[in-house]
Coordinates of C-alpha atoms in Angstrom, one line a residue:
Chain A
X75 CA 80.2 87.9 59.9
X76 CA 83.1 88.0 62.7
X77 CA 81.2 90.2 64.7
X78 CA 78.1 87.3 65.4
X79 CA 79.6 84.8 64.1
X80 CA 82.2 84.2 67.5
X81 CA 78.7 83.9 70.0
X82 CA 76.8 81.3 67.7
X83 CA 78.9 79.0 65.8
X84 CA 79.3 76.1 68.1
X85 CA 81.3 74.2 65.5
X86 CA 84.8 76.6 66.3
X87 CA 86.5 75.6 68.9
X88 CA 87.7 79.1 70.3
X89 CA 91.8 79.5 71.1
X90 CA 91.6 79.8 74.8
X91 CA 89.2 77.0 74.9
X92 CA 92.4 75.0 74.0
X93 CA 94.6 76.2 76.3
X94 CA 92.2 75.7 78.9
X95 CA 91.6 71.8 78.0
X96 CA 95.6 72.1 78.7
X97 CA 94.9 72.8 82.5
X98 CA 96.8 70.4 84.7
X99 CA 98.9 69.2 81.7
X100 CA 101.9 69.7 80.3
X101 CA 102.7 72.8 78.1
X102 CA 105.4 74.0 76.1
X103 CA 106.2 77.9 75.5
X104 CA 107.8 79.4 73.5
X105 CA 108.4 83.2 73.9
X106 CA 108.9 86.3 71.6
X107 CA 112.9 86.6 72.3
X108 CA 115.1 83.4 72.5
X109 CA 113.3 81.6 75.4
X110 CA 111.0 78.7 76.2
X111 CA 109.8 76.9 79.2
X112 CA 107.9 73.6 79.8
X113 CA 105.8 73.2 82.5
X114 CA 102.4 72.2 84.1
X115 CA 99.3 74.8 83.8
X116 CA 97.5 75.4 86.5
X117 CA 95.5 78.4 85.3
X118 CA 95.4 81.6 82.7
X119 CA 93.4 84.4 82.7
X120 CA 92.1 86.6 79.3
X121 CA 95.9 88.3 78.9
X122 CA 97.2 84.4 79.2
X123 CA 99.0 85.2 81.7
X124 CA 99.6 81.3 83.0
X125 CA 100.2 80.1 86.3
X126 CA 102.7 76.9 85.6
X127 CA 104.6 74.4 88.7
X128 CA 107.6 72.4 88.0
X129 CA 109.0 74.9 85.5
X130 CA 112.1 74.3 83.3
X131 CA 112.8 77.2 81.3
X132 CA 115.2 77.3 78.6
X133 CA 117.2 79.8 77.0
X134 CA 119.1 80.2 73.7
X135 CA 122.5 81.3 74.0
X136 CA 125.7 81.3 72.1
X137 CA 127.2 79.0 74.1
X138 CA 123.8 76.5 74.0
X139 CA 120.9 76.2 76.3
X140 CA 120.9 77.2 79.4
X141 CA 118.1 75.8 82.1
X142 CA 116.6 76.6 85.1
X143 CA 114.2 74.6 87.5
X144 CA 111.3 76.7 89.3
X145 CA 108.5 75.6 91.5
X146 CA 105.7 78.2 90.4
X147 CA 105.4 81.1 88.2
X148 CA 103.2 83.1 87.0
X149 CA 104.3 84.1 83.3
X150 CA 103.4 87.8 82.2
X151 CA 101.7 86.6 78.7
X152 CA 102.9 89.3 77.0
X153 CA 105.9 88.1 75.2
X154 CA 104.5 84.5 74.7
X155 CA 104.6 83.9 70.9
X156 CA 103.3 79.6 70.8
X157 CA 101.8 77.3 72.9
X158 CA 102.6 73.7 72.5
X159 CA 100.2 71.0 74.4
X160 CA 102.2 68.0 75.4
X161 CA 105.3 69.7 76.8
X162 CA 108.1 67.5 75.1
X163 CA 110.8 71.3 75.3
X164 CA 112.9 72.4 73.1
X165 CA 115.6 69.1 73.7
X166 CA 112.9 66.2 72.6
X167 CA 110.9 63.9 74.9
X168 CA 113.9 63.5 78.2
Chain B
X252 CA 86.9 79.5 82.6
X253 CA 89.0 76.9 83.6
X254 CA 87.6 75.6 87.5
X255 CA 88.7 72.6 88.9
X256 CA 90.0 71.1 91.8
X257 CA 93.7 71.5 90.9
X258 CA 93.2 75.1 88.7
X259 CA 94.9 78.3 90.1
X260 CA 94.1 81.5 88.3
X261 CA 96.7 84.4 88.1
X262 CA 94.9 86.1 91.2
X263 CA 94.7 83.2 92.7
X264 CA 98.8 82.6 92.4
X265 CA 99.2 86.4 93.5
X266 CA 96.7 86.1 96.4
X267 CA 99.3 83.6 97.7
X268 CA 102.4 85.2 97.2
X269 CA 101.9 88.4 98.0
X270 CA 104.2 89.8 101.8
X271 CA 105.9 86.5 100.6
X272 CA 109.8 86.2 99.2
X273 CA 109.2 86.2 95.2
X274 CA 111.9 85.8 92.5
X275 CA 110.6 88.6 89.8
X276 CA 112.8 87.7 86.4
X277 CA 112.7 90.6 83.3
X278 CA 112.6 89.7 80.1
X279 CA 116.3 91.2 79.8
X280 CA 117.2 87.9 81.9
X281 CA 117.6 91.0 85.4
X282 CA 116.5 89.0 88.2
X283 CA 115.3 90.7 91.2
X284 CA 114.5 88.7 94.6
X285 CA 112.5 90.3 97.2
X286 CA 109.2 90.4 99.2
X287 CA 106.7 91.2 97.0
X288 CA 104.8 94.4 98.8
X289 CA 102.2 94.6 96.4
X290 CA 101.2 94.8 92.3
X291 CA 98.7 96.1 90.1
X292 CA 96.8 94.8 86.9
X293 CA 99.9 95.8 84.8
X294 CA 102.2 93.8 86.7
X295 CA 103.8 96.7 88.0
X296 CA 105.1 95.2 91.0
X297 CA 106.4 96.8 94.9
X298 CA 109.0 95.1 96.2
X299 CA 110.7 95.7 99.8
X300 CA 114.4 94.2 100.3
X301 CA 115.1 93.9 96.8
X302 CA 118.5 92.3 95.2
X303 CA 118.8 92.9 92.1
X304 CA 121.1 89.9 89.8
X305 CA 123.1 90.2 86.4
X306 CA 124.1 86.6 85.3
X307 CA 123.8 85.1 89.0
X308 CA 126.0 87.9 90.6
X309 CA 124.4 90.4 93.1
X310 CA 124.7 93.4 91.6
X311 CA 122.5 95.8 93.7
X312 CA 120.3 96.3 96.7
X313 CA 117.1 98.4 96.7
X314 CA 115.5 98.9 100.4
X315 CA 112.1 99.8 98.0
X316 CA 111.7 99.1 94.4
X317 CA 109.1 99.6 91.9
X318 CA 109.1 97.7 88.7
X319 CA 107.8 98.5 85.6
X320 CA 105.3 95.2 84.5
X321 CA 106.1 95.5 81.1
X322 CA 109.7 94.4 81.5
X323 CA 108.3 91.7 83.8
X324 CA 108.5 88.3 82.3
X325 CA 107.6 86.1 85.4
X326 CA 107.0 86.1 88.8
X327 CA 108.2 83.0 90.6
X328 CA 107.7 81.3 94.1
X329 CA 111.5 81.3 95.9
X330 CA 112.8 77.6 95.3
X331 CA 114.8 76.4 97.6
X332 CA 116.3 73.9 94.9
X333 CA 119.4 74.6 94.0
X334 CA 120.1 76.2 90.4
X335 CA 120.8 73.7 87.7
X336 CA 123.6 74.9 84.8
X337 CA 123.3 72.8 81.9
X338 CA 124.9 73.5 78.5
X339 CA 123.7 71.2 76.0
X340 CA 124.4 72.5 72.3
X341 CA 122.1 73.5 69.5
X342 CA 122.2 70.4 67.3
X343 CA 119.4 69.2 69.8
X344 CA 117.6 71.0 67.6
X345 CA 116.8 71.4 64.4
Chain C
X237 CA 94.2 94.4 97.4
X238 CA 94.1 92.8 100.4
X239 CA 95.7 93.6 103.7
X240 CA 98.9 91.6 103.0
X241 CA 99.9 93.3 101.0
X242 CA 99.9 96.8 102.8
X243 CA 102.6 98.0 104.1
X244 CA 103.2 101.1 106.8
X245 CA 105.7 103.7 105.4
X246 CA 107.8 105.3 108.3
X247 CA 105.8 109.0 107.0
X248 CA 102.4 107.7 107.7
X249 CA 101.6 106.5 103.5
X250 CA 100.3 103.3 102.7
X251 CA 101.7 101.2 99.9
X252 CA 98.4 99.9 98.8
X253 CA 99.5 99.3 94.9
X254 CA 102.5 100.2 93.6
X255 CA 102.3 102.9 92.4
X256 CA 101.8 104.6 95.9
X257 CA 105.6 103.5 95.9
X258 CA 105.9 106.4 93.6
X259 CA 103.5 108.5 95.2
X260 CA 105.5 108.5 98.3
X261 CA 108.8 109.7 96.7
X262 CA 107.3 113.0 95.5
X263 CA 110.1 115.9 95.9
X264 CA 112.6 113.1 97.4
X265 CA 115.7 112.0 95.5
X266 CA 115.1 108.9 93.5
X267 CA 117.1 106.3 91.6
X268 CA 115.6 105.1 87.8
X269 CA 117.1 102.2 86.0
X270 CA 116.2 102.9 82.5
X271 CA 116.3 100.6 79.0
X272 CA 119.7 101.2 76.9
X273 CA 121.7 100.9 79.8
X274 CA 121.1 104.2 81.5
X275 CA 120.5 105.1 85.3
X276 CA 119.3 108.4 86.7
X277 CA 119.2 110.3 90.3
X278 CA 117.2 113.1 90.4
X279 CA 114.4 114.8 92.3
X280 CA 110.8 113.3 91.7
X281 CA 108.8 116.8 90.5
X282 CA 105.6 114.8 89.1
X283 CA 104.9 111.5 87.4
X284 CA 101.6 110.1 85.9
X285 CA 100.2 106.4 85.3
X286 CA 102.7 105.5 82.7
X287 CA 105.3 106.6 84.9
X288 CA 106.2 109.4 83.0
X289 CA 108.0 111.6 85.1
X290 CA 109.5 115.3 85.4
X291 CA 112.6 115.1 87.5
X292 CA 114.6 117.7 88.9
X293 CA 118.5 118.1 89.4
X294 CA 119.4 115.0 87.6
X295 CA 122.5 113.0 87.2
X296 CA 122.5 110.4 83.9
X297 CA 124.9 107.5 84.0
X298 CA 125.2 105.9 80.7
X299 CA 127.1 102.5 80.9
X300 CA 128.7 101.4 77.3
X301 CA 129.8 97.9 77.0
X302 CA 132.6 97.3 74.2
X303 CA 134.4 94.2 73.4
X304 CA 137.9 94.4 73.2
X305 CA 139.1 92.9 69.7
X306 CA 142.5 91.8 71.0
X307 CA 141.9 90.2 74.2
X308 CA 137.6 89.8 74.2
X309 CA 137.8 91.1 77.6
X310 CA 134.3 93.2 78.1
X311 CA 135.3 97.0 78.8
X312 CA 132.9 98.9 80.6
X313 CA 132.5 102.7 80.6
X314 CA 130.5 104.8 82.8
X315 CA 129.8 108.5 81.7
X316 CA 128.0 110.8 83.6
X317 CA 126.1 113.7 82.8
X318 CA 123.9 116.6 84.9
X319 CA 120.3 117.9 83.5
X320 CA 119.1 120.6 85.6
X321 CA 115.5 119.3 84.5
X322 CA 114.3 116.7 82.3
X323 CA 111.2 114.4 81.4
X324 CA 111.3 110.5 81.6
X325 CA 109.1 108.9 79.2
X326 CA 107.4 106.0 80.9
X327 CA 107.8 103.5 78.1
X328 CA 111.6 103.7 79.1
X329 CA 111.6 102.9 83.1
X330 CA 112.6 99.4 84.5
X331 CA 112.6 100.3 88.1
X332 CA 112.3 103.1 90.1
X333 CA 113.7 103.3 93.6
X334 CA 112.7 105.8 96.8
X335 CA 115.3 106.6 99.2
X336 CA 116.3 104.9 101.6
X337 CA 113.9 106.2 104.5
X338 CA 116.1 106.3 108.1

């Protein structure tokens, strides 16, 4: 069933197919260990690795959460656990 | 897989940086800034005049360094913007 | 990759991926930053794809953070060790780096 059933059914929309409807939007990640970063995809490849612009990323620390603005990245999409479409971060719509 | 005017694969984003001054950040929060020499499909990455930061201090120079890609958790255009420090606290979120 | 990204090494090697990096460092004295806080200097013997690696002559620094309970003031220890010869398992290396070539 799993092994045909990918190619033909039109009617599933396929995970990567999402991510890439995200391209030039904003997206919110959220990582394996205690970070996250909002930004604006520009392009992924199979691995999702991502390339994003206007980066914030955010992380979790005892003392609250600590930010950091970068032009471009590419993000190693090995320790990404979610993927949020819309991009309103971990501190709400700012 | 996702083309488009303003789309910019992984290769694409390497292509562009590569020879020029890269910020490489670990997923242990190490940063290392640098001119990126060259990297492979792991994200092992070559870097020439490497400094290597703990918590925004220099730490260490490398004349050569080779990094392992699994500990990479992006690769990042230099910014000339300045760093932002913002502690906000974790009621923001719930 | 592309011509960039190649880079002449004062011995004639090119540094075509990174690896060569590696490559070029055979039977020099390296430096390897290593997960759990450890650091090594040692000889390059041989290495392979994962970056496993046999290196000779070796010096381990382990660094050991404590807190202290009285005043919270971070202590850090350094203790070093020699290994005549030992093997790196690849899973463990951050970043490897070649002598400084003069």
């Amino acid at each position: 069933m799993a092994t045909e059933g990918q190619q033909s059914n039109t009617s599933q929309r396929l995970p990567l197919e999402l991510i890439a409807e995200c391209t030039g939007s904003k997206l919110w990640i959220i990582m394996k260990n205690d970070k996250e970063l909002v930004g604006t995809l520009r392009g992924f490849d199979d691995y999702v690795n991502m390339v994003l612009e206007d980066v914030t990323e955010f992380e979790n620390t005892p003392e609250g959460i600590r930010t950091n603005q970068l032009d471009q990245i590419l993000l190693n999409g090995n320790n990404i656990c979610l993927l949020i479409p819309g991009g309103s971060g971990p501190l709400g719509d700012q | 897989m996702s083309a488009g005017a303003h789309s910019k694969s992984p290769s694409d984003f390497l292509k562009l940086v590569l020879g020029r001054p890269v910020i490489v950040k670990l997923n242990s929060g190490v940063v290392y800034k640098g001119i990126l020499a060259c990297l492979d499909g792991y994200m092992n990455i070559a870097m020439e005049q490497t400094e290597e930061y703990v918590n925004d201090q220099l730490i260490h120079k490398y004349g050569d360094a080779f990094i392992r890609g699994n500990n990479v958790l992006y690769i990042s255009t230099q910014t000339s913007k300045k760093k932002k420090l913002l502690v906000e606290f974790r009621h923001h979120r719930q | 990759m592309s011509d960039e990204g190649q880079k002449n090494n004062q011995d004639g090697g090119m540094v075509e991926e990174p690896l060569d990096l590696v490559r070029l460092s055979l039977d020099e004295n390296i430096y390897v930053k290593l997960k759990g806080d450890r650091e090594l200097y040692g000889k390059l013997h041989a290495y392979d794809q994962h970056l496993n690696m046999v290196l000779g002559n070796v010096e381990e620094t382990v660094t050991l953070r404590e807190i202290d309970e009285e005043t919270y003031e971070e202590i850090v220890k350094k203790e070093k060790r020699k290994m005549e010869m030992l093997f790196v398992r690849g899973d463990a290396v951050i970043l490897i780096s070649p002598p400084v070539r003069i």
